[in-house]
Short mmCIF file of C-alpha atoms and ligand atoms in Angstrom, two decimals:
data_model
loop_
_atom_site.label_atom_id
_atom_site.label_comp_id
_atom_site.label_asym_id
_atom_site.label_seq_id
_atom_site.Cartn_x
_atom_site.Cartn_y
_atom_site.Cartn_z
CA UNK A 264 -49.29 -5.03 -37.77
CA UNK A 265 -48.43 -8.24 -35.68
CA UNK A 266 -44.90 -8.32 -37.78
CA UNK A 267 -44.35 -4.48 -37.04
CA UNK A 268 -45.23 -5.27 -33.26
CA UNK A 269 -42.78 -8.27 -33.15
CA UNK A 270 -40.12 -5.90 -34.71
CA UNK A 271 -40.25 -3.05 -32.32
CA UNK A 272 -40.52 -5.55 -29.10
CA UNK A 273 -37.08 -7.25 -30.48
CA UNK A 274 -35.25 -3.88 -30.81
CA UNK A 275 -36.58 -2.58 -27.42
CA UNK A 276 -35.57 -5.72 -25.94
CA UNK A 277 -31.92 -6.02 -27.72
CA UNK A 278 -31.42 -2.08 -26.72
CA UNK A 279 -31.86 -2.80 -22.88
CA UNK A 280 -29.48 -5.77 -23.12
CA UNK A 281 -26.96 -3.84 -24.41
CA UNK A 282 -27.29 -0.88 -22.08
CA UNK A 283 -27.14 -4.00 -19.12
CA UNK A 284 -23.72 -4.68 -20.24
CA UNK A 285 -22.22 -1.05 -20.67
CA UNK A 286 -19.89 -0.33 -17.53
CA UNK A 287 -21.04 1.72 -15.33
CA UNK A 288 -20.73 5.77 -15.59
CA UNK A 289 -19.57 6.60 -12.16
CA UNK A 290 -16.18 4.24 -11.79
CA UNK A 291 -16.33 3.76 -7.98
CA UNK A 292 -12.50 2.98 -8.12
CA UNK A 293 -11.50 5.80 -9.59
CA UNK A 294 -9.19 8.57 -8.34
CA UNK A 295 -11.39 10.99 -8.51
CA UNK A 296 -14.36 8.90 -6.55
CA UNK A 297 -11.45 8.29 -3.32
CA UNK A 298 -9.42 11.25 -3.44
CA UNK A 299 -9.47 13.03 -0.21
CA UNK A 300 -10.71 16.47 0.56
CA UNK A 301 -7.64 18.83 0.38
CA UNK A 302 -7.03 20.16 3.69
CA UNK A 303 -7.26 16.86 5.22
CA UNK A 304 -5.06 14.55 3.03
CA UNK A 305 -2.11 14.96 5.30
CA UNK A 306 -3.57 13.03 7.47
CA UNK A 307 -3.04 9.55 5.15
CA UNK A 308 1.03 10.83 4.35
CA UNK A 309 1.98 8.03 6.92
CA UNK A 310 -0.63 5.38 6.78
CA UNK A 311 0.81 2.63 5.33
CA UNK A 312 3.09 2.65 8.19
CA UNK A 313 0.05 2.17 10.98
CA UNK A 314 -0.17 -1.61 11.19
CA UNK A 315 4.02 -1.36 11.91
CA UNK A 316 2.96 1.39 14.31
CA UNK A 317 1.00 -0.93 16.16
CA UNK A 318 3.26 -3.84 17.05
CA UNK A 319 6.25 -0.98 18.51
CA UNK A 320 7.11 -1.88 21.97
CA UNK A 321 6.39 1.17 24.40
CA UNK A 322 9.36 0.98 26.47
CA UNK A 323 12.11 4.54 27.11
CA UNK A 324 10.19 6.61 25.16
CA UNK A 325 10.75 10.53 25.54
CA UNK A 326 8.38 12.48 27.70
CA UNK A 327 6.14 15.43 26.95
CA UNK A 328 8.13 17.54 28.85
CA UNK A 329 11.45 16.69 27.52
CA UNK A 330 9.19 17.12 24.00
CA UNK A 331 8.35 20.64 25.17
CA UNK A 332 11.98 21.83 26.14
CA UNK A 333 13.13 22.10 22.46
CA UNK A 334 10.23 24.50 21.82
CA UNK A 335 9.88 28.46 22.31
CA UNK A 336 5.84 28.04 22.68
CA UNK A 337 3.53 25.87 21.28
CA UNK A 338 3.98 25.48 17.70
CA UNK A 339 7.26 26.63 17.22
CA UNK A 340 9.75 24.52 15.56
CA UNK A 341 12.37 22.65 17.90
CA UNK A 342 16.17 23.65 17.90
CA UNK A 343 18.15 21.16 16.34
CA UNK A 344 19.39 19.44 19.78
CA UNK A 345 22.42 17.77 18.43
CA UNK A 346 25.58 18.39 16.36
CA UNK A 347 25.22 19.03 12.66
CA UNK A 348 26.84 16.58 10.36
CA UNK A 349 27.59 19.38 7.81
CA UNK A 350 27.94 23.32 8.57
CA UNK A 351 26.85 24.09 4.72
CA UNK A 352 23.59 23.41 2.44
CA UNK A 353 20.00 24.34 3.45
CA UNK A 354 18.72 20.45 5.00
CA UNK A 355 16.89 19.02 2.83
CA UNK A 356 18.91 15.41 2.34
CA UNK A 357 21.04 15.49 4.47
CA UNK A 358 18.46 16.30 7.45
CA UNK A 359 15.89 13.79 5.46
CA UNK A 360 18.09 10.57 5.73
CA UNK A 361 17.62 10.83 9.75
CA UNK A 362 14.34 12.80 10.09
CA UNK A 363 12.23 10.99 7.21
CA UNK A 364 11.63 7.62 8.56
CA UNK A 365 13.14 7.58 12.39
CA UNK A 366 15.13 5.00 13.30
CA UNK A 367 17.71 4.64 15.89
CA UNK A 368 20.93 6.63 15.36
CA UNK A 369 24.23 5.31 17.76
CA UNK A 370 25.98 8.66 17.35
CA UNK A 371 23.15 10.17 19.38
CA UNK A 372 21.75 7.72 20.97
CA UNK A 373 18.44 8.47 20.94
CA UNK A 374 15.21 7.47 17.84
CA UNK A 375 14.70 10.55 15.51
CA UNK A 376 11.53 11.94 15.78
CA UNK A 377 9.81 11.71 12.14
CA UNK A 378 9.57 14.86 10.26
CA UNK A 379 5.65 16.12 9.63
CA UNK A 380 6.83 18.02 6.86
CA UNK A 381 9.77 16.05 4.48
CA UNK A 382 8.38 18.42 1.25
CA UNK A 383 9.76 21.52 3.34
CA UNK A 384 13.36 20.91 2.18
CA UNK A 385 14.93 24.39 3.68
CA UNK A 386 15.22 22.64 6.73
CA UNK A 387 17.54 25.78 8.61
CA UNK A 388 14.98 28.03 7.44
CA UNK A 389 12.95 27.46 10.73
CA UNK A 390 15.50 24.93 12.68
CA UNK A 391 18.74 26.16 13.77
CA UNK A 392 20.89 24.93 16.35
CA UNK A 393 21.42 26.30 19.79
CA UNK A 394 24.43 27.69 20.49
CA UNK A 395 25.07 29.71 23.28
CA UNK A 396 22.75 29.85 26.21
CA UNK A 397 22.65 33.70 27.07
CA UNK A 398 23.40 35.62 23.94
CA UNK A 399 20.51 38.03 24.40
CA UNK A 400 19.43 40.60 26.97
CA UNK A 401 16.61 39.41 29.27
CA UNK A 402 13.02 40.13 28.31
CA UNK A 403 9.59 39.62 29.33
CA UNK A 404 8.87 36.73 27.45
CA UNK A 405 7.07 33.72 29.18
CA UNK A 406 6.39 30.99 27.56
CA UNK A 407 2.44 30.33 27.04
CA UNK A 408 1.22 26.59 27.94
CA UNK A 409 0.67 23.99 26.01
CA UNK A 410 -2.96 22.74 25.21
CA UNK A 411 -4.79 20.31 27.93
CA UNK A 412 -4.32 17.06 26.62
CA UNK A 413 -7.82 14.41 27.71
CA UNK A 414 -10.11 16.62 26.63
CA UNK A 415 -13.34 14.31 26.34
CA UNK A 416 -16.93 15.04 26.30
CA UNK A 417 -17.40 11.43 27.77
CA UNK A 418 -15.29 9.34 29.55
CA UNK A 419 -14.25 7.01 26.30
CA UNK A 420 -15.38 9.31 23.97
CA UNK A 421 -12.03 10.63 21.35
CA UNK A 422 -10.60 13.16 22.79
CA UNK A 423 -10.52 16.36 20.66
CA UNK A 424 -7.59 17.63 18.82
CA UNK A 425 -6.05 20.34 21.15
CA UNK A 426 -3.90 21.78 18.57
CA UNK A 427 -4.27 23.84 15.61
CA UNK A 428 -3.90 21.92 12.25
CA UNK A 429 -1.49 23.91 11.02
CA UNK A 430 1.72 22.13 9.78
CA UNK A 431 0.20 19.44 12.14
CA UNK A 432 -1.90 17.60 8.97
CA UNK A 433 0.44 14.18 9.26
CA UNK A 434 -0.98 13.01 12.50
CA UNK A 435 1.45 9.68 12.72
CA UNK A 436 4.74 11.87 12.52
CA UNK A 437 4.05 12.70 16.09
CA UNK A 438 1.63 10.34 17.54
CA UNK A 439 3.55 6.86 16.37
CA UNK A 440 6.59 5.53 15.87
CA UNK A 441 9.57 4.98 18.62
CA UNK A 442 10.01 8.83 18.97
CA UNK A 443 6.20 9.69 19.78
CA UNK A 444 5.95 11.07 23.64
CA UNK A 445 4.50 8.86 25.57
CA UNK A 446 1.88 10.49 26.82
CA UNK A 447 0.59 11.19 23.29
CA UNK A 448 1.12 7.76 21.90
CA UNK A 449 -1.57 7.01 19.77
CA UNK A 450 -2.75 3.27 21.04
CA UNK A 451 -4.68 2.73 17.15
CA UNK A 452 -2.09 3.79 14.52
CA UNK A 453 -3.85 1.62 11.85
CA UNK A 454 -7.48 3.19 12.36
CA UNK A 455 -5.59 5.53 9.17
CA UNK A 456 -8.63 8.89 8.76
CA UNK A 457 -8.11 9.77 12.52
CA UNK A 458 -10.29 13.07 11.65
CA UNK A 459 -13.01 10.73 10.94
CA UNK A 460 -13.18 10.98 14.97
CA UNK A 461 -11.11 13.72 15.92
CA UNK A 462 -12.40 16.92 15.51
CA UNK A 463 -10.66 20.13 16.47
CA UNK A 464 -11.47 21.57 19.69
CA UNK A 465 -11.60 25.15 19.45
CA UNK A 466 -13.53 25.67 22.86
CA UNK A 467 -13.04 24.72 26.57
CA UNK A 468 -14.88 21.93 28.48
CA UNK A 469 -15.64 21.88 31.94
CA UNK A 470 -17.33 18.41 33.17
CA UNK A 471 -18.83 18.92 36.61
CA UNK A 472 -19.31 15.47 37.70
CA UNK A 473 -22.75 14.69 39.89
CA UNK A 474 -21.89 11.09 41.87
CA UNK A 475 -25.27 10.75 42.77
CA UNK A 476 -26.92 10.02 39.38
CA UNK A 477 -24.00 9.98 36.67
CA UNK A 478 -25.18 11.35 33.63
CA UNK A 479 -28.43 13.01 34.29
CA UNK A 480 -27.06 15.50 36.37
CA UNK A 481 -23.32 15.73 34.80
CA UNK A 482 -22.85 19.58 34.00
CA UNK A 483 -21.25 19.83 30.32
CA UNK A 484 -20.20 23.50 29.84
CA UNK A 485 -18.82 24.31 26.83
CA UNK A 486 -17.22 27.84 27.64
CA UNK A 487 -15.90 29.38 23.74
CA UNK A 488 -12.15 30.41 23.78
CA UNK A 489 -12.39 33.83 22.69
C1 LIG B 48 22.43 11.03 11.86
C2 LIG B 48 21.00 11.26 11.96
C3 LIG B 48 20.49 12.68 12.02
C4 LIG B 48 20.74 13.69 11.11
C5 LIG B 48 21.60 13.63 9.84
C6 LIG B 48 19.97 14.82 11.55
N1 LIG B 48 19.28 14.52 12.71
FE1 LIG B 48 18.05 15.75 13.74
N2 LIG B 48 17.79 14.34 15.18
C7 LIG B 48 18.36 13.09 15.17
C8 LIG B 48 18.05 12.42 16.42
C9 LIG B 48 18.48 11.00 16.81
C10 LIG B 48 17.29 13.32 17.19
C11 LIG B 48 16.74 13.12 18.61
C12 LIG B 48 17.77 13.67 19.54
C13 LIG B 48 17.40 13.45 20.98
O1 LIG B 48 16.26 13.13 21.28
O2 LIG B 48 18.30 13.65 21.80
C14 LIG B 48 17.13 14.52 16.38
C15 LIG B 48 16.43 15.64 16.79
C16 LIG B 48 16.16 16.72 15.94
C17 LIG B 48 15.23 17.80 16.23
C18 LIG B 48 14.40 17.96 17.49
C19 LIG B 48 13.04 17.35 17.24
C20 LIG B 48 12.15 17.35 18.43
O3 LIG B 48 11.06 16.77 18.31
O4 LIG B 48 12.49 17.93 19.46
C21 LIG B 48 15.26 18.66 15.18
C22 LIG B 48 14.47 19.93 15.00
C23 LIG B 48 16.21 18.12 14.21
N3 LIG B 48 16.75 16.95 14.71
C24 LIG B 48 16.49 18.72 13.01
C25 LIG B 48 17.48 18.28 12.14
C26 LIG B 48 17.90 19.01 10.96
C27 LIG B 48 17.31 20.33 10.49
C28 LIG B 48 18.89 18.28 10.37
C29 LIG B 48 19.70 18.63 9.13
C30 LIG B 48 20.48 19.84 9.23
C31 LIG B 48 19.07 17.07 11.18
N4 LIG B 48 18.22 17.12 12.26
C32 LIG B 48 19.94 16.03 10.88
C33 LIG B 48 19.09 12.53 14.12
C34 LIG B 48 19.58 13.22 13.03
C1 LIG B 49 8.61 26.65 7.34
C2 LIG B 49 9.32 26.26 8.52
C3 LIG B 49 9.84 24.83 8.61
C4 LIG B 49 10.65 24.16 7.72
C5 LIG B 49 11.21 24.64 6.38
C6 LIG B 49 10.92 22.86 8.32
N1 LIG B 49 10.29 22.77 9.53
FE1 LIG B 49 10.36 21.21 10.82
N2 LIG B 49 9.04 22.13 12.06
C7 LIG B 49 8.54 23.41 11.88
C8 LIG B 49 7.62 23.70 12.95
C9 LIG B 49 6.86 25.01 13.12
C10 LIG B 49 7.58 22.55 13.77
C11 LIG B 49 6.76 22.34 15.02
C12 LIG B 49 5.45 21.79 14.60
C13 LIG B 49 4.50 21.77 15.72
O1 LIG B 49 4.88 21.56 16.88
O2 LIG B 49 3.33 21.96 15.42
C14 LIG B 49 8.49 21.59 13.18
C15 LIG B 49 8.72 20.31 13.71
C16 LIG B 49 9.73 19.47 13.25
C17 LIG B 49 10.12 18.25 13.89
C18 LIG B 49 9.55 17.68 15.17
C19 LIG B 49 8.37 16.80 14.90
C20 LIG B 49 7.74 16.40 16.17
O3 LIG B 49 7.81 15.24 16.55
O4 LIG B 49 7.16 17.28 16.80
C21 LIG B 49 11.13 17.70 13.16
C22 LIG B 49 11.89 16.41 13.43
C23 LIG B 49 11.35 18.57 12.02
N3 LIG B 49 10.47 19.64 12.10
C24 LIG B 49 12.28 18.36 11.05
C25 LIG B 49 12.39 19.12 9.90
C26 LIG B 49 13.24 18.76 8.78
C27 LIG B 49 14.17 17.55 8.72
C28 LIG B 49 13.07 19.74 7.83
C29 LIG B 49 13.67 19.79 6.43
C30 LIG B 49 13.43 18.61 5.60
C31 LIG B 49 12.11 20.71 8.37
N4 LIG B 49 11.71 20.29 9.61
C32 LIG B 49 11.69 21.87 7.73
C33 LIG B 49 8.87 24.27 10.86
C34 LIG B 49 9.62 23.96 9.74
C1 LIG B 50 4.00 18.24 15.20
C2 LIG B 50 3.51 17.11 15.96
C3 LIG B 50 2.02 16.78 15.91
C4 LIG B 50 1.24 16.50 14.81
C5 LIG B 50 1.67 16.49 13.34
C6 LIG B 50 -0.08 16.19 15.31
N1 LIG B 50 -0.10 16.27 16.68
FE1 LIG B 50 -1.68 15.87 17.90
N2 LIG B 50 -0.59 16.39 19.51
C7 LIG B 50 0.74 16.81 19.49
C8 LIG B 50 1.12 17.27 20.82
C9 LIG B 50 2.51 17.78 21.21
C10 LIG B 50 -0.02 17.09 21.65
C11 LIG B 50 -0.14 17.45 23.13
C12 LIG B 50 -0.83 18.81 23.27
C13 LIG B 50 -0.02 19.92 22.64
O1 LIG B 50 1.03 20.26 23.17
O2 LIG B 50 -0.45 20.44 21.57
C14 LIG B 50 -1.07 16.53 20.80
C15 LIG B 50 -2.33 16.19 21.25
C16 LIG B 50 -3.29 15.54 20.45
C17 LIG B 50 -4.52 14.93 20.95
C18 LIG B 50 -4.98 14.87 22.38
C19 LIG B 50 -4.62 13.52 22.96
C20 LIG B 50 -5.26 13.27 24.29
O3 LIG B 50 -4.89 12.24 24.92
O4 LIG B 50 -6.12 14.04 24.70
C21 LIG B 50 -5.20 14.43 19.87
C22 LIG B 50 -6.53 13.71 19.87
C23 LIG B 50 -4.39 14.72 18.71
N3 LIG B 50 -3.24 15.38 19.09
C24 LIG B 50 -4.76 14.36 17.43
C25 LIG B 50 -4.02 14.68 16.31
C26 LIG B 50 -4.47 14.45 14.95
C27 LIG B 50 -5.79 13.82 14.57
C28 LIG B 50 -3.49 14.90 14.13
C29 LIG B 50 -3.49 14.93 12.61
C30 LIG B 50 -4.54 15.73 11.99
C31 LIG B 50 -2.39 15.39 14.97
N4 LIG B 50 -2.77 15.26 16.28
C32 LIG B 50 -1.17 15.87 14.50
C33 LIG B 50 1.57 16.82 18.40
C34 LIG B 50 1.17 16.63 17.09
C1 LIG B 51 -13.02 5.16 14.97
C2 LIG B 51 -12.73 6.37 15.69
C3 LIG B 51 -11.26 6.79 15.85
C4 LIG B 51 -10.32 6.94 14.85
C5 LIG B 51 -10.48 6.72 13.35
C6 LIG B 51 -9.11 7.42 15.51
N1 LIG B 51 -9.33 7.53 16.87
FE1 LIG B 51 -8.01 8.21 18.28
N2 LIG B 51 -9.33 7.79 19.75
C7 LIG B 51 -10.63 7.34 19.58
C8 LIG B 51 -11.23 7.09 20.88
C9 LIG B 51 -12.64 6.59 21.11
C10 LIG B 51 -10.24 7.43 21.85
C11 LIG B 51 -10.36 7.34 23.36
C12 LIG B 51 -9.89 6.00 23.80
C13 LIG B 51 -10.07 5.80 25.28
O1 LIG B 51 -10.36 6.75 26.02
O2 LIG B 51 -9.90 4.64 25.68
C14 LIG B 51 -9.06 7.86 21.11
C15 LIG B 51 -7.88 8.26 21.71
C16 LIG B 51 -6.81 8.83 21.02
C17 LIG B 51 -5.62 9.39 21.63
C18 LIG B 51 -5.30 9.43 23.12
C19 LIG B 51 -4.39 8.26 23.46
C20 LIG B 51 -5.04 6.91 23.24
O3 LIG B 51 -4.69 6.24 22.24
O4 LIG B 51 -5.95 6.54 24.00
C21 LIG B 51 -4.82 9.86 20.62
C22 LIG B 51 -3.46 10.54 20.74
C23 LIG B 51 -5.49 9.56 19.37
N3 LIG B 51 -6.70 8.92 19.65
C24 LIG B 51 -5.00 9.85 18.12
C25 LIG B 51 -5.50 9.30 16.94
C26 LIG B 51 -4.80 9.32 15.66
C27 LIG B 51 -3.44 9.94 15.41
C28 LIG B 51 -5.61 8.68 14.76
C29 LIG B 51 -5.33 8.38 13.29
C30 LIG B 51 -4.29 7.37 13.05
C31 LIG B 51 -6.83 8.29 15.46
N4 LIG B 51 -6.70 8.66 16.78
C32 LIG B 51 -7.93 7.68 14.87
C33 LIG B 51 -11.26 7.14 18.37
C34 LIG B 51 -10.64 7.15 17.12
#
């Protein structure tokens, strides 16, 4: 009996030793354990630039405005504002060599803004250069305005993402880098998951301010776009 005891306590013991040294089941560095969620990947396209990002000097960058005047409304793409190198092809390349990096270019004198979108290679599908100023007939078009940009529930607080996220996943292609407006210059390039803190802001805020008694008495409406 003792023997049989002795027996059964050695193989339970040399089973749990061996299951000690198995790896583990769930690889923590696996692919599959960091991949992101889908929709928000784009956000990481540009991250190992961030650190680079951060040490850019801030000086003669382009404005909002000037930003804006290449645009039909918000969202659309921007003409091409300069010659084209090449009448023929589609983009893709020959666009790519300016557009996917930046960088100063002499000829134009002026940092090329970073393209959001390098995998969208039929670049004159949606860009096209402006030719003539009044080809058309007037219309009633006006141009709608651009989202608020500060839009904070707190003072300090991360402002909320006025845009939509649509074609606008690769946050760094327009908030870092030389050609960034100023006035959207992201001051933390290398903080890399900025939806981590930025959420969407799909309704309007209105902050009545009380300067009696700050906070008690602050008035936070949030009034839903319809
Ligand atoms: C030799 C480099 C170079 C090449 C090649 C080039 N670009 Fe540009 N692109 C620039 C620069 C520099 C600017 C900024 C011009 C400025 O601010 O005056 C610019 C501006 C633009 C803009 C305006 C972006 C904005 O934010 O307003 C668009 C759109 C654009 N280019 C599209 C294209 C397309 C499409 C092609 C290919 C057919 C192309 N570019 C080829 C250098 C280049
Ligand atoms: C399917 C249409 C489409 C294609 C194809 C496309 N773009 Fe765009 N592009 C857009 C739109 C729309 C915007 C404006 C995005 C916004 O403001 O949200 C834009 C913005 C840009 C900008 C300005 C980024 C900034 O700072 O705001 C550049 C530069 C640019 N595109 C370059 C290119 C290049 C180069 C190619 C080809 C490799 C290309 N695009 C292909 C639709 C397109
Ligand atoms: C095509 C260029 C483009 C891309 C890509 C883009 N943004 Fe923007 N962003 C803008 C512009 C332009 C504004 C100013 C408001 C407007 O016109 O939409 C802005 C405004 C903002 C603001 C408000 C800043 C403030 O001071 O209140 C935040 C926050 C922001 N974006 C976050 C993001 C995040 C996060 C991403 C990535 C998921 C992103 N953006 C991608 C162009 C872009
Ligand atoms: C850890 C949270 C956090 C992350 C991650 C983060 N932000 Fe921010 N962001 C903030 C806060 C907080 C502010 C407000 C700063 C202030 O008011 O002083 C802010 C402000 C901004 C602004 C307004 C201009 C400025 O810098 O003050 C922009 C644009 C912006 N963030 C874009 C981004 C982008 C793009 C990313 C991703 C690279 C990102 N943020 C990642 C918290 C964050």
């Amino acid at each position: 009996m003792f023997v049989l005891l002795m027996a059964s306590a050695i193989y339970v013991v040399d089973i749990s030793l061996k299951a000690d040294q198995e790896p583990p089941k769930q690889d923590i560095a696996s692919d599959e354990y960091i991949s992101s969620i889908s929709t928000e990947e784009g956000v990481f396209k540009r991250s190992e630039y961030g650190l680079e990002y951060g040490t850019m000097s801030n000086e003669d960058r382009r404005s909002l405005e000037e930003y804006y005047k290449n645009r039909a409304f918000p969202g659309a793409p921007p003409i091409i504002p300069h010659k084209l190198l090449s009448e023929q092809g589609i983009g893709g390349k020959a666009c790519l060599q300016c557009h996917e990096n930046g960088g100063f270019v002499d000829q134009f004198n002026a940092f090329a803004p970073v393209t959001p979108h390098p995998e969208l290679i039929n670049c004159k599908q949606c860009h096209v250069p402006s030719k003539v100023k009044n080809q058309f007939s007037q219309t009633n078009w006006k141009k709608f305005a651009h989202p608020d940009i500060h839009q904070s529930a707190l003072p300090g607080s991360p402002p909320v993402i006025p845009h939509s996220l649509q074609l606008r996943e690769n946050c760094l292609a327009c908030h870092a880098g030389p050609a960034a407006p100023q006035e959207i210059l992201v001051s933390h390039p290398e903080r890399i998951n900025c939806r981590q803190c930025h959420v969407p802001g799909n309704s309007e805020l209105t902050i009545e301010w009380d300067s009696t008694s700050q906070w008690t008495k602050s008035k936070i409406e949030w009034a839903s776009k319809q």
